[in-house]
Amino acid sequence: MGVPGGRYVAEIYGCDLDVLENPKMVEAALVDAVMRLGAPRDSVQTISYKFHPQGLSAAVMSPVAAAMIHTWPEDNASATLDLYFYREGVDPEEVLKGLSRAFGAKEESAFRYWRKTERAIKRRPFGRQGG
């Protein structure tokens, strides 16, 4: 069997601008995501940069997981997310859904890259049944 873990790359659209433009709220959501991917709180490090007049980039890293975001408020209140995880027994799909909810996303496009396996592409709308 291959090395556990993988990577999710997602684009989220129609986010809540009050959240998307708030570095503290973005960092809190990313820290929660990294911890849900298996990182102990004392191993987490964060960094963010707020662009002016709008947008931000942030990263939260640990030895077993990482999450990054780059926002484009002017483009349908959108953002890109990167999740990296290295532990078995975590649910990156649920972590990604949690981030989408935290940012108020109405739609998501996601690519999953599993180590040593086939790639899968998923698209799904949010705010409707099962979203």
CSV table of C-alpha atoms in Angstrom, one decimal, residues 4-125:
chain,number,residue,atom,x,y,z
A,4,PRO,CA,-1.3,7.6,3.3
A,5,GLY,CA,-2.7,11.0,2.5
A,6,GLY,CA,-3.2,13.3,-0.5
A,7,ARG,CA,-4.2,16.7,-1.6
A,8,TYR,CA,-7.5,18.5,-2.3
A,9,VAL,CA,-7.5,21.5,-4.6
A,10,ALA,CA,-10.8,23.4,-4.6
A,11,GLU,CA,-12.3,26.6,-5.9
A,12,ILE,CA,-15.2,28.0,-3.9
A,13,TYR,CA,-17.6,30.7,-5.2
A,14,GLY,CA,-20.2,33.0,-3.9
A,15,CYS,CA,-18.6,33.3,-0.4
A,16,ASP,CA,-19.6,35.6,2.4
A,17,LEU,CA,-17.4,38.7,1.9
A,18,ASP,CA,-17.4,39.6,5.6
A,19,VAL,CA,-15.7,36.3,6.3
A,20,LEU,CA,-13.5,36.1,3.2
A,21,GLU,CA,-12.0,39.6,3.9
A,22,ASN,CA,-11.4,38.9,7.6
A,23,PRO,CA,-7.9,37.4,8.3
A,24,LYS,CA,-8.8,36.3,11.8
A,25,MET,CA,-11.9,34.4,10.7
A,26,VAL,CA,-10.0,32.9,7.7
A,27,GLU,CA,-7.1,31.7,9.9
A,28,ALA,CA,-9.5,30.3,12.5
A,29,ALA,CA,-11.3,28.2,9.8
A,30,LEU,CA,-8.0,27.0,8.4
A,31,VAL,CA,-6.6,26.1,11.8
A,32,ASP,CA,-9.8,24.1,12.5
A,33,ALA,CA,-9.4,22.3,9.1
A,34,VAL,CA,-5.8,21.4,9.8
A,35,MET,CA,-6.6,20.0,13.2
A,36,ARG,CA,-9.5,18.0,11.7
A,37,LEU,CA,-6.9,16.6,9.3
A,38,GLY,CA,-5.0,15.2,12.3
A,39,ALA,CA,-2.6,18.0,13.5
A,40,PRO,CA,-2.1,18.6,17.2
A,41,ARG,CA,-2.9,22.2,18.1
A,42,ASP,CA,0.7,22.9,19.4
A,43,SER,CA,2.1,21.9,16.0
A,44,VAL,CA,0.1,24.5,14.0
A,45,GLN,CA,1.7,27.6,12.5
A,46,THR,CA,-0.2,30.3,10.7
A,47,ILE,CA,0.6,33.2,8.3
A,48,SER,CA,-1.6,35.5,6.4
A,49,TYR,CA,-1.3,38.6,4.2
A,50,LYS,CA,-4.1,41.0,3.6
A,51,PHE,CA,-4.1,42.8,0.2
A,52,HIS,CA,-5.5,46.3,-0.3
A,53,PRO,CA,-8.1,47.2,-1.3
A,54,GLN,CA,-9.2,43.6,-1.0
A,55,GLY,CA,-8.2,39.9,-1.0
A,56,LEU,CA,-6.0,37.8,1.2
A,57,SER,CA,-3.7,34.8,1.2
A,58,ALA,CA,-3.2,32.6,4.3
A,59,ALA,CA,-1.5,29.3,5.2
A,60,VAL,CA,-1.8,27.0,8.2
A,61,MET,CA,0.8,24.3,8.4
A,62,SER,CA,1.8,21.4,10.7
A,63,PRO,CA,3.9,18.3,10.3
A,64,VAL,CA,0.8,16.2,9.3
A,65,ALA,CA,-1.5,18.6,7.4
A,66,ALA,CA,-1.6,22.0,5.8
A,67,ALA,CA,-4.3,24.3,4.4
A,68,MET,CA,-3.9,27.4,2.2
A,69,ILE,CA,-6.3,29.9,0.8
A,70,HIS,CA,-6.1,32.7,-1.8
A,71,THR,CA,-9.1,34.9,-2.2
A,72,TRP,CA,-10.6,36.9,-5.0
A,73,PRO,CA,-13.4,39.0,-3.6
A,74,GLU,CA,-13.9,40.8,-6.9
A,75,ASP,CA,-14.5,37.6,-8.8
A,76,ASN,CA,-17.8,36.3,-7.5
A,77,ALA,CA,-16.4,36.3,-3.9
A,78,SER,CA,-14.2,33.3,-4.8
A,79,ALA,CA,-11.2,31.6,-3.3
A,80,THR,CA,-8.9,28.7,-4.0
A,81,LEU,CA,-8.1,26.2,-1.3
A,82,ASP,CA,-5.3,23.6,-1.0
A,83,LEU,CA,-5.5,20.9,1.6
A,84,TYR,CA,-2.6,18.5,2.2
A,85,PHE,CA,-2.9,15.6,4.7
A,86,TYR,CA,-0.6,12.8,5.6
A,87,ARG,CA,-2.6,10.7,8.1
A,88,GLU,CA,-4.9,7.7,7.7
A,89,GLY,CA,-8.3,7.9,9.3
A,90,VAL,CA,-9.2,11.5,8.4
A,91,ASP,CA,-12.0,12.7,6.2
A,92,PRO,CA,-10.8,15.4,3.9
A,93,GLU,CA,-14.1,15.5,2.1
A,94,GLU,CA,-15.8,16.6,5.4
A,95,VAL,CA,-13.0,19.1,6.1
A,96,LEU,CA,-13.5,20.7,2.7
A,97,LYS,CA,-17.3,20.8,3.2
A,98,GLY,CA,-16.6,22.5,6.6
A,99,LEU,CA,-14.4,25.1,5.0
A,100,SER,CA,-17.0,25.8,2.3
A,101,ARG,CA,-19.6,26.3,5.0
A,102,ALA,CA,-17.3,28.5,7.1
A,103,PHE,CA,-16.8,30.8,4.1
A,104,GLY,CA,-20.5,30.7,3.1
A,105,ALA,CA,-19.7,29.2,-0.4
A,106,LYS,CA,-22.5,28.6,-2.7
A,107,GLU,CA,-20.5,26.4,-5.2
A,108,GLU,CA,-17.3,24.4,-5.2
A,109,SER,CA,-15.1,22.7,-7.8
A,110,ALA,CA,-12.7,20.2,-6.3
A,111,PHE,CA,-9.9,18.0,-7.5
A,112,ARG,CA,-8.6,15.1,-5.3
A,113,TYR,CA,-5.1,13.8,-5.6
A,114,TRP,CA,-4.6,10.6,-3.6
A,115,ARG,CA,-1.1,9.3,-3.2
A,116,LYS,CA,-0.3,6.4,-5.5
A,117,THR,CA,-3.9,6.2,-6.9
A,118,GLU,CA,-6.1,7.6,-9.7
A,119,ARG,CA,-7.1,11.2,-9.6
A,120,ALA,CA,-10.8,12.1,-9.2
A,121,ILE,CA,-12.6,15.3,-10.1
A,122,LYS,CA,-15.8,16.3,-8.3
A,123,ARG,CA,-18.1,19.2,-9.0
A,124,ARG,CA,-21.1,20.0,-6.8
A,125,PRO,CA,-23.3,22.9,-6.0
